[in-house]
Amino acid sequence: MRRRFGLRDRVMMAYGLLALGLSVLLALVTFNVVSDYLTSQRESSAVVETSDNAAALHYGLYGATPPCRPREGTECTAAVAVSNPDVMALLNALPSADSAASLVFFEGQWYSATGKPSDLPADMVTAAQNGTELHRRITVGGQQVLAVGVPLSRPGEAFFEWHPLTSLDSTLGMLKVTLILAAIVTALLGLAVGRLASTLALRPLAELTQVAAAVARGRLDARLQAEDDPDLGGLARSFNQTAATLEQRVIADARFAGDISHELRTPLMTMLNSMQLIQNHSLELPPVVREPVELLGDDLDRFRRLVIDLLEISRDDGGDQGSREIVRIGDLVRAAADATAGRELTTVSPDAEGLTLQADKRRLERVIANLVDNAEHHAGGCMGVSVKAGGLGVIVYVDDAGPGVREADRERIFERFGRGDGQRRGIGLGLAIVARHVEWHHGTIRVKDRPEGGARFIVELPAKTS
């Protein structure tokens, strides 16, 4: 599945790409400027050194006759060579601090201290012999060198040197690597700055997300604290006003449901007592009346549980804070589960016997009772309740023998009036109460398939050893 970048990631990538683009541009400009400067300096120094060596060789070959350059536009007097000059001795006497080879074409013959005339380009030799001073990059023995040709005083005679460019190429290579590393480091710094900037810029959004999530979980008193922010104040005030209106509406609805439930308790108790009296004399009733009476009794029992659940829901929605006390979780689960089922079905593992929990006993007992009652009446019977150490501290398993819960319904059954796929009968408030009370204890609840068939409800609560 293709991953989508969030706003924080996009801001970070924008900073990183901007930093990378600027650093690459700066690196290219820097490399071009520095490489051009270093190359120009290297060529200038090579030309100056070759010209100085050519002047020194001139005096050895022609004596005090000044060099003549036809390109200078002056009249040239043909130089006269010194009688029997030792050309090789003169070449060997030249300083060679920077040159790799020295060659001279004198009186129709090549003289070379080092290097071969065949390595020089023919057009370069011809140009120097015709009086043109020039330089060019060439490759000699697989190595880049700068060849410099300087004409001597007599036409057809010239002096050549080539200078290695290894040091220049090494310097430029090092500069290139340095600039590449600098671009990478700059890009990484840009990503880090982008991450920091996005974190600071999106911090109010993160706070809004947290507060909205808290409201969604039922904490209707959660509010944003950015009302004084000049940029976010309007959003914060609008959100807080919406949350306050929602809280007032929920409290009003809870109060209404509570009032209705309280009002229903008196006639309900009258009906239940009357039904109990009728059921006690059911044998005296005509056969055709007994079945409707039994059906009416079942519906009255469902009505009783609905009123109790509505009272519980309205109590929570009305802001009942409850009270916490230390309880031994194993004993509480055993008592609540066995009493609801009317038989012993709870197993507490030895590692969970000593676990305690800061809990509201009424809420926690209601959690266990509702899960067991749900299994008994709507899921084929409760197959067992077990308490083990693990998870957040303690894990309670409630197994039933029903058809199980489909994957698509495993979240919906914990919503109010959520009945899953319709195979489970019930009012739809019992599991919603369970989810609310488990969350009140900072725990979690989920449902999965039992290995032997049916459903397994798993409650994790934060407990500790007593």
Short mmCIF file of C-alpha atoms in Angstrom, two decimals:
data_model
loop_
_atom_site.label_atom_id
_atom_site.label_comp_id
_atom_site.label_asym_id
_atom_site.label_seq_id
_atom_site.Cartn_x
_atom_site.Cartn_y
_atom_site.Cartn_z
CA MET A 1 0.00 0.00 0.00
CA ARG A 2 1.37 3.38 -1.00
CA ARG A 3 2.31 5.52 1.97
CA ARG A 4 0.89 9.03 2.00
CA PHE A 5 3.02 11.81 3.41
CA GLY A 6 1.48 13.82 6.20
CA LEU A 7 1.66 17.58 6.58
CA ARG A 8 4.66 17.33 8.91
CA ASP A 9 6.49 15.12 6.39
CA ARG A 10 5.69 17.48 3.52
CA VAL A 11 7.00 20.51 5.42
CA MET A 12 10.15 18.60 6.35
CA MET A 13 10.68 17.45 2.75
CA ALA A 14 10.15 20.99 1.47
CA TYR A 15 12.86 22.32 3.79
CA GLY A 16 15.18 19.46 2.86
CA LEU A 17 14.69 19.89 -0.89
CA LEU A 18 15.11 23.66 -0.62
CA ALA A 19 18.34 23.23 1.34
CA LEU A 20 19.55 20.60 -1.14
CA GLY A 21 18.73 22.78 -4.14
CA LEU A 22 20.46 25.84 -2.69
CA SER A 23 23.51 23.84 -1.61
CA VAL A 24 23.80 22.16 -5.03
CA LEU A 25 23.54 25.54 -6.77
CA LEU A 26 26.12 27.05 -4.44
CA ALA A 27 28.39 24.02 -4.90
CA LEU A 28 28.21 24.27 -8.70
CA VAL A 29 28.97 27.99 -8.67
CA THR A 30 31.78 27.54 -6.16
CA PHE A 31 33.32 24.65 -8.07
CA ASN A 32 33.21 26.49 -11.40
CA VAL A 33 34.70 29.69 -9.97
CA VAL A 34 37.42 27.95 -7.95
CA SER A 35 38.30 25.45 -10.69
CA ASP A 36 38.54 28.24 -13.29
CA TYR A 37 40.73 30.28 -10.95
CA LEU A 38 43.04 27.39 -10.04
CA THR A 39 43.31 26.27 -13.67
CA SER A 40 44.13 29.81 -14.79
CA GLN A 41 46.74 30.17 -12.06
CA ARG A 42 48.28 26.82 -12.98
CA GLU A 43 48.44 27.71 -16.66
CA SER A 44 49.94 31.12 -15.90
CA SER A 45 52.65 29.68 -13.66
CA ALA A 46 53.48 27.00 -16.26
CA VAL A 47 53.72 29.57 -19.07
CA VAL A 48 55.93 31.87 -16.93
CA GLU A 49 58.23 29.00 -15.93
CA THR A 50 58.55 27.79 -19.53
CA SER A 51 59.24 31.33 -20.76
CA ASP A 52 61.97 31.79 -18.13
CA ASN A 53 63.56 28.47 -19.06
CA ALA A 54 63.34 29.41 -22.76
CA ALA A 55 65.13 32.69 -22.02
CA ALA A 56 67.87 30.87 -20.10
CA LEU A 57 68.25 28.37 -22.96
CA HIS A 58 68.36 31.25 -25.47
CA TYR A 59 71.43 32.78 -23.89
CA GLY A 60 73.14 29.40 -23.92
CA LEU A 61 72.35 28.88 -27.57
CA TYR A 62 72.63 32.38 -29.03
CA GLY A 63 74.68 34.32 -26.54
CA ALA A 64 73.63 37.88 -25.73
CA THR A 65 71.38 38.29 -28.77
CA PRO A 66 67.97 39.27 -27.44
CA PRO A 67 65.10 36.99 -28.31
CA CYS A 68 62.97 38.05 -31.24
CA ARG A 69 59.22 37.61 -31.40
CA PRO A 70 57.76 38.19 -34.85
CA ARG A 71 54.34 38.72 -33.35
CA GLU A 72 55.64 41.79 -31.53
CA GLY A 73 55.74 43.73 -34.82
CA THR A 74 59.42 44.63 -34.55
CA GLU A 75 62.21 44.09 -36.98
CA CYS A 76 64.07 40.90 -36.09
CA THR A 77 67.74 40.40 -36.67
CA ALA A 78 68.53 36.74 -37.28
CA ALA A 79 70.28 35.36 -34.24
CA VAL A 80 73.57 33.62 -34.64
CA ALA A 81 74.05 30.39 -32.74
CA VAL A 82 76.97 29.93 -30.42
CA SER A 83 79.63 27.72 -31.92
CA ASN A 84 79.05 24.04 -31.01
CA PRO A 85 76.68 24.61 -28.08
CA ASP A 86 76.15 21.63 -25.77
CA VAL A 87 72.34 21.55 -26.05
CA MET A 88 71.84 18.56 -23.76
CA ALA A 89 73.96 20.16 -21.05
CA LEU A 90 71.91 23.32 -21.33
CA LEU A 91 68.64 21.35 -21.06
CA ASN A 92 69.88 19.42 -18.05
CA ALA A 93 70.99 22.67 -16.39
CA LEU A 94 67.50 24.18 -16.59
CA PRO A 95 65.55 24.25 -13.28
CA SER A 96 62.85 21.59 -13.28
CA ALA A 97 60.90 22.31 -10.12
CA ASP A 98 57.55 21.94 -11.84
CA SER A 99 58.14 20.59 -15.34
CA ALA A 100 58.00 16.92 -16.25
CA ALA A 101 59.83 17.21 -19.58
CA SER A 102 61.97 19.73 -21.56
CA LEU A 103 62.45 19.51 -25.34
CA VAL A 104 64.02 21.86 -27.88
CA PHE A 105 64.03 21.82 -31.65
CA PHE A 106 67.35 23.40 -32.65
CA GLU A 107 69.05 23.50 -36.07
CA GLY A 108 66.67 20.90 -37.48
CA GLN A 109 67.17 18.41 -34.68
CA TRP A 110 65.24 17.44 -31.51
CA TYR A 111 66.97 17.47 -28.16
CA SER A 112 65.18 16.07 -25.11
CA ALA A 113 66.18 15.80 -21.47
CA THR A 114 63.02 13.88 -20.73
CA GLY A 115 59.96 13.18 -22.86
CA LYS A 116 59.52 12.28 -26.52
CA PRO A 117 58.83 14.74 -29.33
CA SER A 118 56.25 12.33 -30.71
CA ASP A 119 54.03 13.06 -27.67
CA LEU A 120 53.62 16.66 -28.79
CA PRO A 121 50.73 17.46 -31.17
CA ALA A 122 52.06 18.24 -34.64
CA ASP A 123 50.01 21.43 -35.01
CA MET A 124 51.32 22.71 -31.69
CA VAL A 125 54.92 22.10 -32.81
CA THR A 126 54.26 23.88 -36.11
CA ALA A 127 52.66 26.88 -34.38
CA ALA A 128 55.58 27.28 -31.95
CA GLN A 129 58.14 26.97 -34.78
CA ASN A 130 56.26 29.74 -36.61
CA GLY A 131 56.63 32.10 -33.66
CA THR A 132 53.39 31.52 -31.68
CA GLU A 133 53.61 30.96 -27.93
CA LEU A 134 50.81 28.60 -26.82
CA HIS A 135 49.80 26.00 -24.24
CA ARG A 136 47.42 23.03 -24.32
CA ARG A 137 46.28 20.09 -22.22
CA ILE A 138 47.50 16.78 -23.57
CA THR A 139 47.73 13.22 -22.33
CA VAL A 140 51.16 11.66 -22.02
CA GLY A 141 51.46 8.11 -20.77
CA GLY A 142 47.87 8.22 -19.47
CA GLN A 143 48.58 11.37 -17.44
CA GLN A 144 47.12 14.80 -18.01
CA VAL A 145 49.83 17.43 -18.53
CA LEU A 146 49.91 21.04 -19.67
CA ALA A 147 52.22 21.41 -22.71
CA VAL A 148 53.74 24.87 -23.33
CA GLY A 149 55.55 25.86 -26.50
CA VAL A 150 57.78 28.96 -26.76
CA PRO A 151 59.46 30.03 -30.03
CA LEU A 152 63.21 30.76 -30.02
CA SER A 153 65.02 33.54 -31.85
CA ARG A 154 65.38 31.79 -35.20
CA PRO A 155 62.35 30.69 -37.23
CA GLY A 156 61.72 26.96 -37.09
CA GLU A 157 63.29 26.59 -33.66
CA ALA A 158 61.24 26.29 -30.46
CA PHE A 159 61.36 25.16 -26.84
CA PHE A 160 58.70 22.93 -25.23
CA GLU A 161 57.88 21.86 -21.70
CA TRP A 162 54.98 20.01 -20.21
CA HIS A 163 53.86 20.31 -16.63
CA PRO A 164 51.91 17.61 -14.74
CA LEU A 165 48.35 18.47 -13.66
CA THR A 166 48.11 15.72 -11.03
CA SER A 167 48.21 18.18 -8.15
CA LEU A 168 45.56 20.41 -9.76
CA ASP A 169 43.29 17.46 -10.56
CA SER A 170 43.71 16.13 -7.02
CA THR A 171 42.83 19.52 -5.57
CA LEU A 172 39.76 19.83 -7.80
CA GLY A 173 38.71 16.27 -6.94
CA MET A 174 39.02 17.01 -3.24
CA LEU A 175 37.03 20.21 -3.74
CA LYS A 176 34.32 18.28 -5.58
CA VAL A 177 34.04 15.66 -2.82
CA THR A 178 33.97 18.39 -0.16
CA LEU A 179 31.19 20.27 -1.94
CA ILE A 180 29.14 17.07 -2.42
CA LEU A 181 29.48 16.23 1.28
CA ALA A 182 28.60 19.81 2.17
CA ALA A 183 25.47 19.58 0.00
CA ILE A 184 24.43 16.32 1.70
CA VAL A 185 25.07 17.73 5.17
CA THR A 186 23.17 20.89 4.26
CA ALA A 187 20.23 18.81 3.01
CA LEU A 188 20.20 16.81 6.24
CA LEU A 189 20.34 20.01 8.26
CA GLY A 190 17.46 21.29 6.14
CA LEU A 191 15.45 18.17 6.99
CA ALA A 192 16.24 18.65 10.68
CA VAL A 193 15.27 22.32 10.56
CA GLY A 194 12.11 21.39 8.63
CA ARG A 195 11.26 18.78 11.24
CA LEU A 196 11.75 21.29 14.04
CA ALA A 197 9.83 24.00 12.20
CA SER A 198 6.95 21.66 11.39
CA THR A 199 6.84 20.45 14.98
CA LEU A 200 6.65 24.00 16.30
CA ALA A 201 4.18 25.10 13.63
CA LEU A 202 1.92 22.07 14.02
CA ARG A 203 2.03 21.91 17.81
CA PRO A 204 -1.34 23.71 18.06
CA LEU A 205 -2.76 21.22 15.55
CA ALA A 206 -1.43 18.34 17.65
CA GLU A 207 -3.05 19.88 20.72
CA LEU A 208 -6.31 20.24 18.79
CA THR A 209 -6.09 16.57 17.78
CA GLN A 210 -5.52 15.48 21.38
CA VAL A 211 -8.39 17.57 22.71
CA ALA A 212 -10.72 16.40 19.94
CA ALA A 213 -9.75 12.78 20.68
CA ALA A 214 -10.43 13.37 24.37
CA VAL A 215 -13.88 14.77 23.54
CA ALA A 216 -14.53 11.77 21.30
CA ARG A 217 -13.61 9.46 24.20
CA GLY A 218 -16.20 11.17 26.39
CA ARG A 219 -14.12 13.85 28.13
CA LEU A 220 -16.47 16.64 27.21
CA ASP A 221 -14.76 19.09 29.57
CA ALA A 222 -11.54 19.08 27.49
CA ARG A 223 -10.73 22.52 26.08
CA LEU A 224 -8.07 24.22 23.94
CA GLN A 225 -5.76 26.68 25.71
CA ALA A 226 -4.92 28.86 22.67
CA GLU A 227 -7.73 31.41 22.83
CA ASP A 228 -5.22 34.25 23.34
CA ASP A 229 -3.16 33.26 20.30
CA PRO A 230 -3.58 35.94 17.61
CA ASP A 231 -3.55 33.34 14.83
CA LEU A 232 -5.36 30.42 16.46
CA GLY A 233 -7.62 32.24 18.88
CA GLY A 234 -10.66 32.15 16.59
CA LEU A 235 -10.31 28.42 15.96
CA ALA A 236 -9.77 27.70 19.67
CA ARG A 237 -12.79 29.76 20.72
CA SER A 238 -15.00 28.12 18.10
CA PHE A 239 -13.88 24.66 19.13
CA ASN A 240 -14.31 25.36 22.84
CA GLN A 241 -17.75 26.81 22.25
CA THR A 242 -18.72 23.73 20.23
CA ALA A 243 -17.38 21.41 22.93
CA ALA A 244 -19.20 23.36 25.66
CA THR A 245 -22.46 23.22 23.71
CA LEU A 246 -22.00 19.50 23.18
CA GLU A 247 -21.25 18.99 26.87
CA GLN A 248 -24.39 20.89 27.88
CA ARG A 249 -26.44 18.91 25.40
CA VAL A 250 -25.09 15.57 26.62
CA ILE A 251 -25.63 16.54 30.24
CA ALA A 252 -29.18 17.61 29.42
CA ASP A 253 -29.82 14.36 27.56
CA ALA A 254 -28.30 12.37 30.41
CA ARG A 255 -30.42 14.25 32.92
CA PHE A 256 -33.49 13.63 30.79
CA ALA A 257 -32.69 9.91 30.46
CA GLY A 258 -32.02 9.71 34.19
CA ASP A 259 -35.25 11.49 35.04
CA ILE A 260 -37.23 9.24 32.72
CA SER A 261 -35.55 6.16 34.15
CA HIS A 262 -36.30 7.25 37.71
CA GLU A 263 -39.90 7.95 36.78
CA LEU A 264 -40.16 4.53 35.19
CA ARG A 265 -38.82 2.70 38.22
CA THR A 266 -42.01 3.05 40.28
CA PRO A 267 -44.46 1.73 37.67
CA LEU A 268 -41.89 -0.85 36.64
CA MET A 269 -41.60 -2.18 40.19
CA THR A 270 -45.39 -2.32 40.37
CA MET A 271 -45.55 -4.26 37.11
CA LEU A 272 -42.74 -6.62 38.17
CA ASN A 273 -44.39 -7.32 41.52
CA SER A 274 -47.72 -7.87 39.83
CA MET A 275 -46.10 -10.17 37.27
CA GLN A 276 -44.38 -12.11 40.03
CA LEU A 277 -47.73 -12.53 41.76
CA ILE A 278 -49.32 -13.74 38.54
CA GLN A 279 -46.43 -16.15 37.86
CA ASN A 280 -46.78 -17.55 41.38
CA HIS A 281 -50.38 -18.51 40.49
CA SER A 282 -49.63 -19.50 36.89
CA LEU A 283 -51.04 -22.99 37.45
CA GLU A 284 -54.42 -21.47 38.17
CA LEU A 285 -54.47 -19.63 34.83
CA PRO A 286 -56.13 -21.06 31.76
CA PRO A 287 -53.63 -22.74 29.36
CA VAL A 288 -54.25 -20.16 26.64
CA VAL A 289 -53.16 -17.36 28.98
CA ARG A 290 -49.97 -18.94 30.34
CA GLU A 291 -47.84 -18.41 27.21
CA PRO A 292 -48.67 -14.67 26.85
CA VAL A 293 -47.93 -14.26 30.54
CA GLU A 294 -44.49 -15.86 30.10
CA LEU A 295 -43.75 -13.63 27.12
CA LEU A 296 -44.86 -10.59 29.07
CA GLY A 297 -42.58 -11.63 31.94
CA ASP A 298 -39.58 -11.88 29.60
CA ASP A 299 -40.29 -8.45 28.14
CA LEU A 300 -40.69 -6.94 31.60
CA ASP A 301 -37.32 -8.39 32.56
CA ARG A 302 -35.75 -6.83 29.45
CA PHE A 303 -37.50 -3.57 30.31
CA ARG A 304 -36.00 -3.75 33.82
CA ARG A 305 -32.48 -4.20 32.43
CA LEU A 306 -33.03 -1.34 29.99
CA VAL A 307 -34.03 1.02 32.81
CA ILE A 308 -31.01 -0.05 34.86
CA ASP A 309 -28.68 0.47 31.88
CA LEU A 310 -30.19 3.87 31.14
CA LEU A 311 -29.64 4.91 34.73
CA GLU A 312 -26.02 3.74 34.50
CA ILE A 313 -25.42 5.58 31.23
CA SER A 314 -27.06 8.77 32.49
CA ARG A 315 -24.97 8.62 35.67
CA ASP A 316 -21.76 8.50 33.62
CA ASP A 317 -22.90 11.14 31.15
CA GLY A 318 -23.93 13.36 34.03
CA GLY A 319 -20.32 13.52 35.25
CA ASP A 320 -20.32 10.98 38.07
CA GLN A 321 -16.67 10.78 39.15
CA GLY A 322 -17.06 7.64 41.23
CA SER A 323 -14.63 6.66 43.97
CA ARG A 324 -11.47 4.62 43.84
CA GLU A 325 -10.31 2.05 46.34
CA ILE A 326 -7.81 -0.76 46.33
CA VAL A 327 -9.41 -4.09 45.38
CA ARG A 328 -8.04 -7.55 44.77
CA ILE A 329 -8.97 -8.01 41.17
CA GLY A 330 -9.16 -11.81 41.31
CA ASP A 331 -11.61 -11.84 44.21
CA LEU A 332 -13.79 -9.12 42.67
CA VAL A 333 -14.02 -10.89 39.29
CA ARG A 334 -14.76 -14.25 40.92
CA ALA A 335 -17.57 -12.81 43.07
CA ALA A 336 -19.19 -10.78 40.28
CA ALA A 337 -18.96 -13.45 37.58
CA ASP A 338 -20.12 -16.37 39.72
CA ALA A 339 -23.01 -14.37 41.19
CA THR A 340 -24.21 -13.29 37.74
CA ALA A 341 -24.01 -16.78 36.25
CA GLY A 342 -25.38 -18.48 39.37
CA ARG A 343 -22.58 -21.03 39.33
CA GLU A 344 -18.81 -21.23 39.73
CA LEU A 345 -17.09 -20.53 36.45
CA THR A 346 -14.13 -18.26 37.35
CA THR A 347 -10.50 -19.37 37.28
CA VAL A 348 -7.79 -17.13 38.76
CA SER A 349 -4.21 -18.07 37.89
CA PRO A 350 -1.68 -18.14 40.74
CA ASP A 351 0.27 -15.17 39.30
CA ALA A 352 -2.90 -13.04 39.43
CA GLU A 353 -4.04 -13.90 42.97
CA GLY A 354 -2.10 -11.06 44.56
CA LEU A 355 -2.83 -8.37 41.95
CA THR A 356 -4.59 -5.23 43.16
CA LEU A 357 -6.19 -2.34 41.35
CA GLN A 358 -7.26 1.19 42.19
CA ALA A 359 -10.85 0.72 41.07
CA ASP A 360 -14.44 1.80 41.44
CA LYS A 361 -15.94 -1.46 42.71
CA ARG A 362 -19.42 -0.70 41.39
CA ARG A 363 -18.16 0.06 37.89
CA LEU A 364 -15.78 -2.90 37.78
CA GLU A 365 -18.41 -5.32 39.07
CA ARG A 366 -20.77 -3.97 36.41
CA VAL A 367 -18.15 -4.69 33.72
CA ILE A 368 -17.84 -8.34 34.72
CA ALA A 369 -21.57 -8.77 35.30
CA ASN A 370 -22.51 -7.29 31.94
CA LEU A 371 -20.01 -9.48 30.06
CA VAL A 372 -21.18 -12.64 31.80
CA ASP A 373 -24.85 -11.68 31.41
CA ASN A 374 -24.27 -10.98 27.72
CA ALA A 375 -22.71 -14.42 27.30
CA GLU A 376 -25.47 -16.15 29.31
CA HIS A 377 -28.48 -14.59 27.63
CA HIS A 378 -27.33 -13.64 24.14
CA ALA A 379 -24.39 -15.92 23.21
CA GLY A 380 -25.26 -19.48 24.10
CA GLY A 381 -23.99 -19.37 27.67
CA CYS A 382 -20.78 -18.35 29.42
CA MET A 383 -18.09 -20.99 29.02
CA GLY A 384 -15.78 -19.55 31.65
CA VAL A 385 -14.06 -16.51 33.10
CA SER A 386 -10.32 -16.50 33.71
CA VAL A 387 -7.99 -13.96 35.30
CA LYS A 388 -4.28 -13.91 34.43
CA ALA A 389 -1.34 -11.57 34.90
CA GLY A 390 -0.12 -9.81 31.76
CA GLY A 391 -0.87 -6.95 29.39
CA LEU A 392 -1.30 -3.72 31.32
CA GLY A 393 -1.16 -5.68 34.57
CA VAL A 394 -4.08 -8.10 34.58
CA ILE A 395 -6.15 -9.71 31.79
CA VAL A 396 -9.71 -10.96 32.22
CA TYR A 397 -11.09 -13.40 29.64
CA VAL A 398 -14.82 -14.02 29.26
CA ASP A 399 -15.67 -16.86 26.85
CA ASP A 400 -19.06 -17.69 25.40
CA ALA A 401 -20.55 -20.45 23.24
CA GLY A 402 -22.23 -18.21 20.68
CA PRO A 403 -21.57 -17.78 16.96
CA GLY A 404 -18.74 -15.31 17.56
CA VAL A 405 -18.45 -11.71 16.38
CA ARG A 406 -17.62 -10.78 12.81
CA GLU A 407 -14.50 -8.68 12.19
CA ALA A 408 -16.63 -5.83 10.86
CA ASP A 409 -18.72 -5.73 14.06
CA ARG A 410 -15.98 -5.94 16.68
CA GLU A 411 -15.89 -2.19 17.17
CA ARG A 412 -19.57 -1.46 16.66
CA ILE A 413 -20.84 -3.79 19.39
CA PHE A 414 -19.28 -1.48 21.99
CA GLU A 415 -21.33 1.48 20.75
CA ARG A 416 -24.68 2.40 22.24
CA PHE A 417 -27.45 0.26 20.83
CA GLY A 418 -24.88 -1.58 18.72
CA ARG A 419 -26.01 -5.15 18.11
CA GLY A 420 -23.39 -6.45 15.68
CA ASP A 421 -24.63 -8.67 12.88
CA GLY A 422 -28.04 -9.19 14.45
CA GLN A 423 -27.33 -12.71 15.73
CA ARG A 424 -26.95 -11.41 19.29
CA ARG A 425 -30.17 -10.29 20.88
CA GLY A 426 -30.24 -7.53 23.47
CA ILE A 427 -30.86 -3.90 24.07
CA GLY A 428 -27.41 -2.72 22.96
CA LEU A 429 -26.39 -0.79 26.07
CA GLY A 430 -24.62 -3.45 28.15
CA LEU A 431 -21.39 -3.59 26.13
CA ALA A 432 -21.38 0.20 25.72
CA ILE A 433 -21.43 0.49 29.53
CA VAL A 434 -18.62 -2.07 29.72
CA ALA A 435 -16.48 -0.05 27.31
CA ARG A 436 -17.13 3.20 29.23
CA HIS A 437 -16.25 1.64 32.60
CA VAL A 438 -13.11 -0.08 31.28
CA GLU A 439 -11.91 3.21 29.80
CA TRP A 440 -12.66 4.92 33.14
CA HIS A 441 -10.15 2.46 34.68
CA HIS A 442 -7.58 3.30 31.93
CA GLY A 443 -7.93 -0.19 30.50
CA THR A 444 -8.80 -1.68 27.13
CA ILE A 445 -11.39 -4.17 25.88
CA ARG A 446 -11.51 -6.12 22.66
CA VAL A 447 -13.15 -9.24 21.28
CA LYS A 448 -11.78 -12.07 19.19
CA ASP A 449 -12.68 -15.65 18.30
CA ARG A 450 -12.33 -18.32 20.96
CA PRO A 451 -10.13 -21.20 19.73
CA GLU A 452 -12.85 -23.73 20.59
CA GLY A 453 -15.58 -21.62 18.96
CA GLY A 454 -17.59 -18.65 20.13
CA ALA A 455 -16.33 -15.24 21.19
CA ARG A 456 -13.71 -14.23 23.74
CA PHE A 457 -13.91 -10.80 25.37
CA ILE A 458 -10.54 -9.62 26.66
CA VAL A 459 -10.28 -6.90 29.31
CA GLU A 460 -6.85 -5.49 30.22
CA LEU A 461 -6.54 -3.38 33.37
CA PRO A 462 -3.55 -1.66 34.96
CA ALA A 463 -2.88 -3.69 38.11
CA LYS A 464 0.08 -4.18 40.40
CA THR A 465 1.23 -6.71 42.95
CA SER A 466 -0.10 -6.06 46.42
#
